[in-house]
């Protein structure tokens, strides 16, 4: 690992009052080990979990915790730090901190810096699993994401309160890699990634269509993860109600044929293609020009024909990228997924069970099994953003292995 991936970068590390604050000295070590200069800003509650003395020792810099810092120029320390920062990372970010930021509050030094800075702001949530899953927290997370604030995690596992579930702050090395990804110096720097996301709509008439329940959340999270890994990302999406990840080129389509055409137009020269979209297998042979009128008690019959197989067409290109498919199934059958992988000539396929309401369509969480010709690896229930980052690590490793060997990816991924 290079020790200079963050050389010349100034990081404001905000620490709030959560038990995960005990990990922050190690997080500082990880960031400074990459060449970053770290300034710590603590909330009042953070002092109950980690000492300013410790943090000053590992950063080699003064610790800030007072909005009314008379030592700052014109007593405007928040403006000085907001301008100085290349990135603001709050770790841990408590539910209370996230709620204040979601509502634009600026009643202490840390929240004021977040409003005053033009640098990227990222949060590493840490809280009890019930607090994380509470409707209010989910609403605040959605608002923060819509405002362009990155939410990294949380992870899933045992918690200090004795419960088990989502809410653990990501580990310091994982947060370090997320910060590195903000500056385009990740493992996919210089690479092009094309993704599809969301559903397609196949017109029956001007007001009716055939579609599915895909929200696009997993595809958009994958686009953000590819961007964080340093790639240049093109996201081709069906109709969804999601904000475009910052720095990602977005192409909007409606039908499967439109998505197929858009993929063909953008796939040339790309390094990795990831087909996350839930593309309709069939479309009406004829879409009526005018709305079909209901006539008595007569039923309605539709004649359907197959849509193009977008991902198989990409895999068949003379110069094909590394191709990853997604299989949304109601019975998560690994053998069936591997058969689809071989039949379509894919390098990897990601299988998930959409019949499980915890991880199905429209859910914020997912759990998947990554399948290659000879192996599989299961990723347990976690936020789709976290699943996406884990998937990008597996995809990148397999992509690099294929480039090295010049052959198909048939090794174990586990």
mmCIF file of C-alpha atoms in Angstrom:
data_model
loop_
_atom_site.group_PDB
_atom_site.id
_atom_site.type_symbol
_atom_site.label_atom_id
_atom_site.label_comp_id
_atom_site.label_asym_id
_atom_site.label_seq_id
_atom_site.Cartn_x
_atom_site.Cartn_y
_atom_site.Cartn_z
ATOM 1 C CA UNK A 1 0.000 0.000 0.000
ATOM 2 C CA UNK A 2 1.292 3.431 -0.942
ATOM 3 C CA UNK A 3 1.932 5.777 1.970
ATOM 4 C CA UNK A 4 1.179 8.934 -0.006
ATOM 5 C CA UNK A 5 -2.319 8.443 -1.422
ATOM 6 C CA UNK A 6 -3.528 11.388 0.670
ATOM 7 C CA UNK A 7 -0.385 13.497 0.448
ATOM 8 C CA UNK A 8 -1.224 17.183 0.649
ATOM 9 C CA UNK A 9 -4.823 16.550 1.756
ATOM 10 C CA UNK A 10 -6.281 18.275 4.801
ATOM 11 C CA UNK A 11 -8.896 16.249 6.667
ATOM 12 C CA UNK A 12 -11.202 17.633 9.350
ATOM 13 C CA UNK A 13 -12.168 14.651 11.501
ATOM 14 C CA UNK A 14 -15.339 15.355 13.459
ATOM 15 C CA UNK A 15 -15.940 13.145 16.489
ATOM 16 C CA UNK A 16 -19.347 12.939 18.173
ATOM 17 C CA UNK A 17 -20.479 11.214 21.356
ATOM 18 C CA UNK A 18 -20.626 7.526 20.514
ATOM 19 C CA UNK A 19 -18.770 4.529 21.915
ATOM 20 C CA UNK A 20 -17.125 4.004 18.509
ATOM 21 C CA UNK A 21 -15.078 7.146 19.226
ATOM 22 C CA UNK A 22 -12.541 4.825 20.824
ATOM 23 C CA UNK A 23 -11.534 3.844 17.267
ATOM 24 C CA UNK A 24 -10.661 7.392 16.219
ATOM 25 C CA UNK A 25 -6.970 7.418 17.262
ATOM 26 C CA UNK A 26 -6.469 4.440 14.939
ATOM 27 C CA UNK A 27 -8.455 6.223 12.217
ATOM 28 C CA UNK A 28 -6.145 9.222 12.582
ATOM 29 C CA UNK A 29 -3.155 6.889 12.272
ATOM 30 C CA UNK A 30 -4.584 5.371 9.092
ATOM 31 C CA UNK A 31 -5.182 8.789 7.525
ATOM 32 C CA UNK A 32 -1.847 10.316 8.502
ATOM 33 C CA UNK A 33 -0.119 7.130 7.365
ATOM 34 C CA UNK A 34 -1.401 7.955 3.881
ATOM 35 C CA UNK A 35 0.108 11.435 4.071
ATOM 36 C CA UNK A 36 -2.962 13.406 5.193
ATOM 37 C CA UNK A 37 -2.912 16.244 7.714
ATOM 38 C CA UNK A 38 -5.725 15.673 10.222
ATOM 39 C CA UNK A 39 -7.381 18.257 12.451
ATOM 40 C CA UNK A 40 -9.850 16.926 15.013
ATOM 41 C CA UNK A 41 -13.061 18.735 15.943
ATOM 42 C CA UNK A 42 -14.871 17.244 18.944
ATOM 43 C CA UNK A 43 -18.386 17.744 20.216
ATOM 44 C CA UNK A 44 -18.944 18.147 23.943
ATOM 45 C CA UNK A 45 -20.183 14.558 24.267
ATOM 46 C CA UNK A 46 -17.182 13.164 22.362
ATOM 47 C CA UNK A 47 -14.940 14.034 25.348
ATOM 48 C CA UNK A 48 -16.742 11.347 27.342
ATOM 49 C CA UNK A 49 -15.443 8.600 25.025
ATOM 50 C CA UNK A 50 -11.951 9.655 23.927
ATOM 51 C CA UNK A 51 -9.527 12.228 25.322
ATOM 52 C CA UNK A 52 -8.326 15.343 23.563
ATOM 53 C CA UNK A 53 -4.833 14.556 24.864
ATOM 54 C CA UNK A 54 -4.751 11.267 22.980
ATOM 55 C CA UNK A 55 -6.017 12.825 19.769
ATOM 56 C CA UNK A 56 -3.586 15.717 19.976
ATOM 57 C CA UNK A 57 -0.762 13.240 20.431
ATOM 58 C CA UNK A 58 -1.666 11.211 17.318
ATOM 59 C CA UNK A 59 -2.427 14.231 15.100
ATOM 60 C CA UNK A 60 0.339 16.500 16.341
ATOM 61 C CA UNK A 61 -2.164 19.349 16.086
ATOM 62 C CA UNK A 62 -4.435 21.277 18.467
ATOM 63 C CA UNK A 63 -7.894 19.858 19.105
ATOM 64 C CA UNK A 64 -10.872 22.122 18.423
ATOM 65 C CA UNK A 65 -14.178 21.940 20.261
ATOM 66 C CA UNK A 66 -15.396 25.519 20.732
ATOM 67 C CA UNK A 67 -17.320 27.631 18.245
ATOM 68 C CA UNK A 68 -16.183 30.714 20.177
ATOM 69 C CA UNK A 69 -12.427 30.280 19.675
ATOM 70 C CA UNK A 70 -10.901 33.643 20.494
ATOM 71 C CA UNK A 71 -7.558 32.470 19.171
ATOM 72 C CA UNK A 72 -8.915 32.112 15.636
ATOM 73 C CA UNK A 73 -8.708 34.960 13.154
ATOM 74 C CA UNK A 74 -11.537 37.378 13.991
ATOM 75 C CA UNK A 75 -12.874 34.550 16.206
ATOM 76 C CA UNK A 76 -14.023 32.699 13.064
ATOM 77 C CA UNK A 77 -12.417 29.314 13.568
ATOM 78 C CA UNK A 78 -15.251 27.562 11.748
ATOM 79 C CA UNK A 79 -14.535 29.546 8.577
ATOM 80 C CA UNK A 80 -10.794 28.913 8.811
ATOM 81 C CA UNK A 81 -11.281 25.157 9.181
ATOM 82 C CA UNK A 82 -14.046 25.051 6.533
ATOM 83 C CA UNK A 83 -11.671 26.656 4.013
ATOM 84 C CA UNK A 84 -8.688 24.572 5.108
ATOM 85 C CA UNK A 85 -10.407 21.192 4.700
ATOM 86 C CA UNK A 86 -10.248 19.084 1.564
ATOM 87 C CA UNK A 87 -12.684 16.696 3.261
ATOM 88 C CA UNK A 88 -14.801 16.654 6.426
ATOM 89 C CA UNK A 89 -15.327 13.187 7.899
ATOM 90 C CA UNK A 90 -17.539 12.717 10.964
ATOM 91 C CA UNK A 91 -16.738 9.410 12.640
ATOM 92 C CA UNK A 92 -18.598 8.322 14.593
ATOM 93 C CA UNK A 93 -21.722 10.149 13.464
ATOM 94 C CA UNK A 94 -24.490 9.635 15.998
ATOM 95 C CA UNK A 95 -28.190 9.676 15.192
ATOM 96 C CA UNK A 96 -28.412 13.057 16.953
ATOM 97 C CA UNK A 97 -25.601 14.540 14.847
ATOM 98 C CA UNK A 98 -27.172 13.255 11.635
ATOM 99 C CA UNK A 99 -30.554 14.703 12.583
ATOM 100 C CA UNK A 100 -29.011 18.137 13.187
ATOM 101 C CA UNK A 101 -27.164 18.091 9.876
ATOM 102 C CA UNK A 102 -30.266 16.900 7.991
ATOM 103 C CA UNK A 103 -32.119 19.954 9.290
ATOM 104 C CA UNK A 104 -29.311 22.433 8.617
ATOM 105 C CA UNK A 105 -28.586 23.207 12.258
ATOM 106 C CA UNK A 106 -25.321 24.970 13.081
ATOM 107 C CA UNK A 107 -25.181 25.330 16.859
ATOM 108 C CA UNK A 108 -21.644 24.087 17.489
ATOM 109 C CA UNK A 109 -18.269 24.179 15.775
ATOM 110 C CA UNK A 110 -18.633 20.877 13.898
ATOM 111 C CA UNK A 111 -22.057 21.489 12.359
ATOM 112 C CA UNK A 112 -21.069 25.064 11.475
ATOM 113 C CA UNK A 113 -18.011 23.799 9.604
ATOM 114 C CA UNK A 114 -20.224 21.400 7.657
ATOM 115 C CA UNK A 115 -22.423 24.268 6.487
ATOM 116 C CA UNK A 116 -19.517 26.587 5.742
ATOM 117 C CA UNK A 117 -17.296 24.220 3.768
ATOM 118 C CA UNK A 118 -17.291 23.511 0.042
ATOM 119 C CA UNK A 119 -15.306 20.301 0.610
ATOM 120 C CA UNK A 120 -16.968 16.868 0.502
ATOM 121 C CA UNK A 121 -18.657 15.899 3.779
ATOM 122 C CA UNK A 122 -18.917 12.239 4.785
ATOM 123 C CA UNK A 123 -20.541 10.553 7.771
ATOM 124 C CA UNK A 124 -19.683 7.206 9.365
ATOM 125 C CA UNK A 125 -22.852 6.326 11.337
ATOM 126 C CA UNK A 126 -22.587 4.479 14.635
ATOM 127 C CA UNK A 127 -25.593 3.711 16.811
ATOM 128 C CA UNK A 128 -27.836 1.011 18.214
ATOM 129 C CA UNK A 129 -29.379 -1.098 15.455
ATOM 130 C CA UNK A 130 -32.933 -0.055 16.377
ATOM 131 C CA UNK A 131 -31.922 3.602 16.221
ATOM 132 C CA UNK A 132 -30.392 3.052 12.774
ATOM 133 C CA UNK A 133 -33.539 1.358 11.490
ATOM 134 C CA UNK A 134 -35.937 3.905 13.009
ATOM 135 C CA UNK A 135 -38.123 5.724 10.487
ATOM 136 C CA UNK A 136 -36.753 9.111 11.537
ATOM 137 C CA UNK A 137 -33.146 8.058 11.029
ATOM 138 C CA UNK A 138 -33.928 6.549 7.623
ATOM 139 C CA UNK A 139 -35.619 9.810 6.635
ATOM 140 C CA UNK A 140 -32.618 11.828 7.800
ATOM 141 C CA UNK A 141 -30.216 9.565 5.893
ATOM 142 C CA UNK A 142 -32.276 10.039 2.725
ATOM 143 C CA UNK A 143 -32.186 13.819 3.198
ATOM 144 C CA UNK A 144 -28.443 13.858 3.827
ATOM 145 C CA UNK A 145 -27.809 11.764 0.719
ATOM 146 C CA UNK A 146 -30.049 14.061 -1.341
ATOM 147 C CA UNK A 147 -28.018 17.021 -0.029
ATOM 148 C CA UNK A 148 -24.812 15.431 -1.337
ATOM 149 C CA UNK A 149 -23.434 14.244 1.996
ATOM 150 C CA UNK A 150 -21.882 10.779 1.772
ATOM 151 C CA UNK A 151 -23.060 8.190 4.308
ATOM 152 C CA UNK A 152 -20.464 5.456 4.730
ATOM 153 C CA UNK A 153 -21.915 2.416 6.449
ATOM 154 C CA UNK A 154 -22.868 1.386 8.984
ATOM 155 C CA UNK A 155 -21.624 -2.175 9.167
ATOM 156 C CA UNK A 156 -23.529 -5.143 10.532
ATOM 157 C CA UNK A 157 -22.545 -7.147 13.602
ATOM 158 C CA UNK A 158 -22.293 -7.292 17.384
ATOM 159 C CA UNK A 159 -22.760 -3.986 19.174
ATOM 160 C CA UNK A 160 -21.527 -2.577 22.478
ATOM 161 C CA UNK A 161 -25.102 -2.661 23.819
ATOM 162 C CA UNK A 162 -25.171 -6.431 23.357
ATOM 163 C CA UNK A 163 -27.497 -6.392 20.360
ATOM 164 C CA UNK A 164 -26.678 -7.564 16.834
ATOM 165 C CA UNK A 165 -27.491 -5.813 13.567
ATOM 166 C CA UNK A 166 -26.682 -2.777 11.433
ATOM 167 C CA UNK A 167 -25.179 0.161 13.300
ATOM 168 C CA UNK A 168 -21.455 -0.522 13.741
ATOM 169 C CA UNK A 169 -19.107 2.188 12.546
ATOM 170 C CA UNK A 170 -16.958 1.006 9.651
ATOM 171 C CA UNK A 171 -13.433 0.035 10.638
ATOM 172 C CA UNK A 172 -10.679 2.666 10.355
ATOM 173 C CA UNK A 173 -9.013 1.043 7.340
ATOM 174 C CA UNK A 174 -12.330 0.953 5.475
ATOM 175 C CA UNK A 175 -12.946 4.634 6.253
ATOM 176 C CA UNK A 176 -9.419 5.468 5.114
ATOM 177 C CA UNK A 177 -10.143 3.832 1.766
ATOM 178 C CA UNK A 178 -13.383 5.791 1.403
ATOM 179 C CA UNK A 179 -11.478 9.037 1.943
ATOM 180 C CA UNK A 180 -8.888 7.975 -0.610
ATOM 181 C CA UNK A 181 -11.723 7.280 -3.048
ATOM 182 C CA UNK A 182 -12.994 10.859 -2.734
ATOM 183 C CA UNK A 183 -9.870 12.094 -4.454
ATOM 184 C CA UNK A 184 -9.952 9.763 -7.427
ATOM 185 C CA UNK A 185 -6.844 7.853 -6.437
ATOM 186 C CA UNK A 186 -8.479 4.481 -5.923
ATOM 187 C CA UNK A 187 -7.819 1.119 -7.485
ATOM 188 C CA UNK A 188 -9.890 1.930 -10.597
ATOM 189 C CA UNK A 189 -8.337 5.292 -11.363
ATOM 190 C CA UNK A 190 -8.116 5.658 -15.145
ATOM 191 C CA UNK A 191 -10.716 2.933 -15.750
ATOM 192 C CA UNK A 192 -14.165 3.327 -17.294
ATOM 193 C CA UNK A 193 -17.183 1.593 -15.756
ATOM 194 C CA UNK A 194 -20.616 1.429 -17.401
ATOM 195 C CA UNK A 195 -23.592 0.348 -15.274
ATOM 196 C CA UNK A 196 -27.309 -0.147 -15.766
ATOM 197 C CA UNK A 197 -29.843 0.401 -12.999
ATOM 198 C CA UNK A 198 -33.548 0.501 -12.228
ATOM 199 C CA UNK A 199 -36.502 -1.036 -14.076
ATOM 200 C CA UNK A 200 -37.593 -0.729 -17.676
ATOM 201 C CA UNK A 201 -41.105 0.148 -18.824
ATOM 202 C CA UNK A 202 -42.615 -1.593 -21.827
ATOM 203 C CA UNK A 203 -45.525 0.393 -23.238
ATOM 204 C CA UNK A 204 -48.929 -1.215 -23.743
ATOM 205 C CA UNK A 205 -50.552 2.069 -24.717
ATOM 206 C CA UNK A 206 -49.867 5.741 -23.819
ATOM 207 C CA UNK A 207 -50.937 5.258 -20.175
ATOM 208 C CA UNK A 208 -50.115 1.612 -19.364
ATOM 209 C CA UNK A 209 -46.901 -0.348 -19.291
ATOM 210 C CA UNK A 210 -45.265 -3.584 -18.105
ATOM 211 C CA UNK A 211 -42.588 -3.068 -15.456
ATOM 212 C CA UNK A 212 -41.290 -4.365 -12.121
ATOM 213 C CA UNK A 213 -40.608 -3.153 -8.576
ATOM 214 C CA UNK A 214 -36.934 -2.231 -8.986
ATOM 215 C CA UNK A 215 -36.102 1.063 -7.231
ATOM 216 C CA UNK A 216 -32.617 1.466 -8.716
ATOM 217 C CA UNK A 217 -31.066 1.801 -5.254
ATOM 218 C CA UNK A 218 -28.551 -1.022 -5.699
ATOM 219 C CA UNK A 219 -27.457 0.181 -9.135
ATOM 220 C CA UNK A 220 -27.009 3.767 -7.941
ATOM 221 C CA UNK A 221 -25.048 2.546 -4.929
ATOM 222 C CA UNK A 222 -22.816 0.513 -7.255
ATOM 223 C CA UNK A 223 -22.220 3.615 -9.395
ATOM 224 C CA UNK A 224 -21.152 5.569 -6.311
ATOM 225 C CA UNK A 225 -18.852 2.732 -5.204
ATOM 226 C CA UNK A 226 -17.220 2.577 -8.642
ATOM 227 C CA UNK A 227 -16.733 6.346 -8.536
ATOM 228 C CA UNK A 228 -15.209 6.103 -5.049
ATOM 229 C CA UNK A 229 -12.791 3.515 -6.418
ATOM 230 C CA UNK A 230 -11.566 6.156 -8.873
ATOM 231 C CA UNK A 231 -13.371 5.049 -12.038
ATOM 232 C CA UNK A 232 -15.030 7.228 -14.642
ATOM 233 C CA UNK A 233 -18.646 6.070 -14.386
ATOM 234 C CA UNK A 234 -21.559 6.104 -16.826
ATOM 235 C CA UNK A 235 -24.889 5.122 -15.270
ATOM 236 C CA UNK A 236 -27.682 4.127 -17.675
ATOM 237 C CA UNK A 237 -30.914 4.056 -15.717
ATOM 238 C CA UNK A 238 -34.543 3.281 -16.194
ATOM 239 C CA UNK A 239 -37.260 5.418 -14.554
ATOM 240 C CA UNK A 240 -36.323 5.965 -10.895
ATOM 241 C CA UNK A 241 -36.698 8.699 -8.293
ATOM 242 C CA UNK A 242 -33.089 8.919 -7.122
ATOM 243 C CA UNK A 243 -30.475 11.706 -7.178
ATOM 244 C CA UNK A 244 -27.500 11.196 -9.483
ATOM 245 C CA UNK A 245 -24.346 10.303 -7.525
ATOM 246 C CA UNK A 246 -21.919 13.213 -7.672
ATOM 247 C CA UNK A 247 -19.365 12.863 -10.442
ATOM 248 C CA UNK A 248 -21.327 10.183 -12.320
ATOM 249 C CA UNK A 249 -22.562 10.612 -15.905
ATOM 250 C CA UNK A 250 -26.255 9.692 -16.046
ATOM 251 C CA UNK A 251 -28.216 8.523 -19.100
ATOM 252 C CA UNK A 252 -31.992 8.182 -18.656
ATOM 253 C CA UNK A 253 -33.985 5.638 -20.661
ATOM 254 C CA UNK A 254 -37.397 4.025 -20.354
ATOM 255 C CA UNK A 255 -37.715 0.788 -22.311
ATOM 256 C CA UNK A 256 -35.419 -2.215 -22.636
ATOM 257 C CA UNK A 257 -34.761 -1.366 -26.281
ATOM 258 C CA UNK A 258 -33.732 2.149 -25.285
ATOM 259 C CA UNK A 259 -31.452 0.760 -22.579
ATOM 260 C CA UNK A 260 -29.929 -1.675 -25.066
ATOM 261 C CA UNK A 261 -29.228 1.163 -27.511
ATOM 262 C CA UNK A 262 -27.725 3.345 -24.779
ATOM 263 C CA UNK A 263 -25.463 0.521 -23.588
ATOM 264 C CA UNK A 264 -24.255 -0.118 -27.134
ATOM 265 C CA UNK A 265 -23.535 3.596 -27.517
ATOM 266 C CA UNK A 266 -21.465 3.845 -24.318
ATOM 267 C CA UNK A 267 -19.861 0.438 -23.805
ATOM 268 C CA UNK A 268 -17.075 0.775 -26.392
ATOM 269 C CA UNK A 269 -13.739 1.145 -24.638
ATOM 270 C CA UNK A 270 -15.100 0.591 -21.135
ATOM 271 C CA UNK A 271 -13.178 -1.688 -18.788
ATOM 272 C CA UNK A 272 -16.002 -3.030 -16.628
ATOM 273 C CA UNK A 273 -19.706 -3.409 -17.408
ATOM 274 C CA UNK A 274 -22.112 -4.062 -14.517
ATOM 275 C CA UNK A 275 -25.701 -4.918 -15.401
ATOM 276 C CA UNK A 276 -27.712 -4.181 -12.264
ATOM 277 C CA UNK A 277 -30.935 -3.119 -14.026
ATOM 278 C CA UNK A 278 -34.044 -5.282 -13.779
ATOM 279 C CA UNK A 279 -34.699 -5.365 -17.511
ATOM 280 C CA UNK A 280 -38.102 -6.622 -18.645
ATOM 281 C CA UNK A 281 -37.721 -9.943 -20.463
ATOM 282 C CA UNK A 282 -40.751 -9.276 -22.685
ATOM 283 C CA UNK A 283 -42.554 -6.349 -24.343
ATOM 284 C CA UNK A 284 -45.870 -6.089 -26.193
ATOM 285 C CA UNK A 285 -45.503 -6.824 -29.899
ATOM 286 C CA UNK A 286 -47.609 -3.732 -30.627
ATOM 287 C CA UNK A 287 -47.986 -0.675 -28.383
ATOM 288 C CA UNK A 288 -51.281 1.025 -29.088
ATOM 289 C CA UNK A 289 -51.157 4.672 -30.184
ATOM 290 C CA UNK A 290 -54.292 5.526 -28.203
ATOM 291 C CA UNK A 291 -55.465 4.370 -24.788
ATOM 292 C CA UNK A 292 -57.145 0.972 -24.884
ATOM 293 C CA UNK A 293 -60.785 1.370 -23.869
ATOM 294 C CA UNK A 294 -62.514 -1.045 -21.537
ATOM 295 C CA UNK A 295 -65.272 -2.804 -23.496
ATOM 296 C CA UNK A 296 -67.877 -4.528 -21.318
ATOM 297 C CA UNK A 297 -66.646 -7.600 -19.501
ATOM 298 C CA UNK A 298 -64.225 -8.644 -22.213
ATOM 299 C CA UNK A 299 -60.686 -9.368 -21.075
ATOM 300 C CA UNK A 300 -57.494 -8.060 -22.602
ATOM 301 C CA UNK A 301 -54.941 -10.289 -24.306
ATOM 302 C CA UNK A 302 -51.398 -9.158 -24.979
ATOM 303 C CA UNK A 303 -48.992 -10.768 -27.420
ATOM 304 C CA UNK A 304 -45.449 -10.452 -26.077
ATOM 305 C CA UNK A 305 -42.031 -10.817 -27.654
ATOM 306 C CA UNK A 306 -38.601 -11.065 -26.089
ATOM 307 C CA UNK A 307 -36.494 -8.010 -25.383
ATOM 308 C CA UNK A 308 -32.802 -7.983 -26.318
ATOM 309 C CA UNK A 309 -30.498 -9.610 -23.765
ATOM 310 C CA UNK A 310 -28.405 -6.546 -22.982
ATOM 311 C CA UNK A 311 -25.744 -8.133 -20.828
ATOM 312 C CA UNK A 312 -25.243 -11.167 -23.091
ATOM 313 C CA UNK A 313 -24.781 -8.795 -26.041
ATOM 314 C CA UNK A 314 -22.049 -6.965 -24.153
ATOM 315 C CA UNK A 315 -20.304 -10.225 -23.282
ATOM 316 C CA UNK A 316 -20.357 -11.231 -26.981
ATOM 317 C CA UNK A 317 -18.551 -8.094 -28.172
ATOM 318 C CA UNK A 318 -15.331 -8.734 -30.060
ATOM 319 C CA UNK A 319 -13.484 -6.684 -27.460
ATOM 320 C CA UNK A 320 -15.616 -7.260 -24.396
ATOM 321 C CA UNK A 321 -15.157 -5.585 -21.017
ATOM 322 C CA UNK A 322 -15.178 -7.458 -17.739
ATOM 323 C CA UNK A 323 -18.904 -8.275 -17.428
ATOM 324 C CA UNK A 324 -20.831 -8.565 -14.153
ATOM 325 C CA UNK A 325 -24.490 -9.532 -14.085
ATOM 326 C CA UNK A 326 -27.120 -9.325 -11.367
ATOM 327 C CA UNK A 327 -29.759 -12.010 -10.892
ATOM 328 C CA UNK A 328 -32.803 -11.056 -8.825
ATOM 329 C CA UNK A 329 -34.475 -14.335 -7.949
ATOM 330 C CA UNK A 330 -37.285 -15.461 -5.663
ATOM 331 C CA UNK A 331 -35.389 -18.691 -5.052
ATOM 332 C CA UNK A 332 -31.693 -17.936 -4.605
ATOM 333 C CA UNK A 333 -30.268 -20.932 -6.489
ATOM 334 C CA UNK A 334 -26.504 -20.702 -6.896
ATOM 335 C CA UNK A 335 -26.355 -23.497 -9.495
ATOM 336 C CA UNK A 336 -28.951 -21.720 -11.616
ATOM 337 C CA UNK A 337 -27.024 -18.455 -11.338
ATOM 338 C CA UNK A 338 -23.789 -20.155 -12.351
ATOM 339 C CA UNK A 339 -25.564 -21.716 -15.330
ATOM 340 C CA UNK A 340 -26.741 -18.267 -16.408
ATOM 341 C CA UNK A 341 -23.191 -16.959 -15.996
ATOM 342 C CA UNK A 342 -21.769 -19.664 -18.279
ATOM 343 C CA UNK A 343 -24.600 -19.492 -20.813
ATOM 344 C CA UNK A 344 -24.268 -15.741 -21.265
ATOM 345 C CA UNK A 345 -20.481 -15.647 -21.095
ATOM 346 C CA UNK A 346 -20.272 -13.445 -17.989
ATOM 347 C CA UNK A 347 -17.271 -13.083 -15.716
ATOM 348 C CA UNK A 348 -19.274 -12.807 -12.500
ATOM 349 C CA UNK A 349 -22.901 -12.812 -11.393
ATOM 350 C CA UNK A 350 -24.411 -11.378 -8.207
ATOM 351 C CA UNK A 351 -27.412 -13.297 -6.866
ATOM 352 C CA UNK A 352 -29.984 -11.884 -4.474
ATOM 353 C CA UNK A 353 -33.326 -13.114 -3.184
ATOM 354 C CA UNK A 354 -35.966 -10.436 -3.842
ATOM 355 C CA UNK A 355 -38.655 -12.479 -2.090
ATOM 356 C CA UNK A 356 -37.075 -11.531 1.271
ATOM 357 C CA UNK A 357 -38.738 -8.262 2.319
ATOM 358 C CA UNK A 358 -35.634 -7.214 4.258
ATOM 359 C CA UNK A 359 -33.515 -7.161 1.116
ATOM 360 C CA UNK A 360 -35.964 -7.127 -1.788
ATOM 361 C CA UNK A 361 -36.907 -4.372 -4.198
ATOM 362 C CA UNK A 362 -37.123 -0.899 -2.604
ATOM 363 C CA UNK A 363 -35.232 -2.021 0.500
ATOM 364 C CA UNK A 364 -32.259 0.028 1.736
ATOM 365 C CA UNK A 365 -30.423 -3.194 2.605
ATOM 366 C CA UNK A 366 -29.324 -6.220 0.654
ATOM 367 C CA UNK A 367 -27.587 -9.574 0.984
ATOM 368 C CA UNK A 368 -25.996 -11.241 -2.033
ATOM 369 C CA UNK A 369 -24.003 -14.214 -3.215
ATOM 370 C CA UNK A 370 -21.212 -13.504 -5.682
ATOM 371 C CA UNK A 371 -20.833 -16.380 -8.146
ATOM 372 C CA UNK A 372 -18.027 -17.246 -10.563
ATOM 373 C CA UNK A 373 -17.523 -20.487 -12.489
ATOM 374 C CA UNK A 374 -15.794 -22.259 -9.620
ATOM 375 C CA UNK A 375 -16.679 -20.380 -6.461
ATOM 376 C CA UNK A 376 -19.034 -18.174 -4.565
ATOM 377 C CA UNK A 377 -18.896 -15.736 -1.669
ATOM 378 C CA UNK A 378 -21.844 -14.631 0.440
ATOM 379 C CA UNK A 379 -22.188 -11.047 1.675
ATOM 380 C CA UNK A 380 -24.623 -10.845 4.604
ATOM 381 C CA UNK A 381 -27.321 -8.259 5.208
ATOM 382 C CA UNK A 382 -25.963 -4.714 5.099
ATOM 383 C CA UNK A 383 -26.832 -1.333 3.647
ATOM 384 C CA UNK A 384 -26.766 -1.361 -0.147
ATOM 385 C CA UNK A 385 -23.959 1.204 -0.126
ATOM 386 C CA UNK A 386 -21.835 -1.112 2.001
ATOM 387 C CA UNK A 387 -22.720 -4.140 -0.131
ATOM 388 C CA UNK A 388 -21.690 -2.125 -3.190
ATOM 389 C CA UNK A 389 -18.302 -1.254 -1.760
ATOM 390 C CA UNK A 390 -17.647 -4.893 -0.885
ATOM 391 C CA UNK A 391 -18.741 -5.934 -4.383
ATOM 392 C CA UNK A 392 -16.422 -3.395 -5.998
ATOM 393 C CA UNK A 393 -13.490 -4.873 -4.104
ATOM 394 C CA UNK A 394 -14.353 -8.357 -5.403
ATOM 395 C CA UNK A 395 -15.017 -7.097 -8.936
ATOM 396 C CA UNK A 396 -11.768 -5.131 -9.025
ATOM 397 C CA UNK A 397 -9.714 -8.074 -7.780
ATOM 398 C CA UNK A 398 -11.270 -10.410 -10.370
ATOM 399 C CA UNK A 399 -10.878 -7.805 -13.139
ATOM 400 C CA UNK A 400 -7.193 -7.378 -12.343
ATOM 401 C CA UNK A 401 -6.709 -11.156 -12.162
ATOM 402 C CA UNK A 402 -8.284 -11.596 -15.590
ATOM 403 C CA UNK A 403 -6.078 -8.885 -17.085
ATOM 404 C CA UNK A 404 -3.032 -10.594 -15.606
ATOM 405 C CA UNK A 405 -3.910 -14.063 -16.901
ATOM 406 C CA UNK A 406 -5.652 -12.945 -20.074
ATOM 407 C CA UNK A 407 -8.332 -15.576 -19.515
ATOM 408 C CA UNK A 408 -11.733 -16.093 -17.958
ATOM 409 C CA UNK A 409 -12.326 -15.553 -14.271
ATOM 410 C CA UNK A 410 -12.736 -19.052 -12.898
ATOM 411 C CA UNK A 411 -10.961 -18.867 -9.587
ATOM 412 C CA UNK A 412 -12.622 -18.903 -6.197
ATOM 413 C CA UNK A 413 -13.680 -15.453 -5.095
ATOM 414 C CA UNK A 414 -13.698 -16.434 -1.430
#
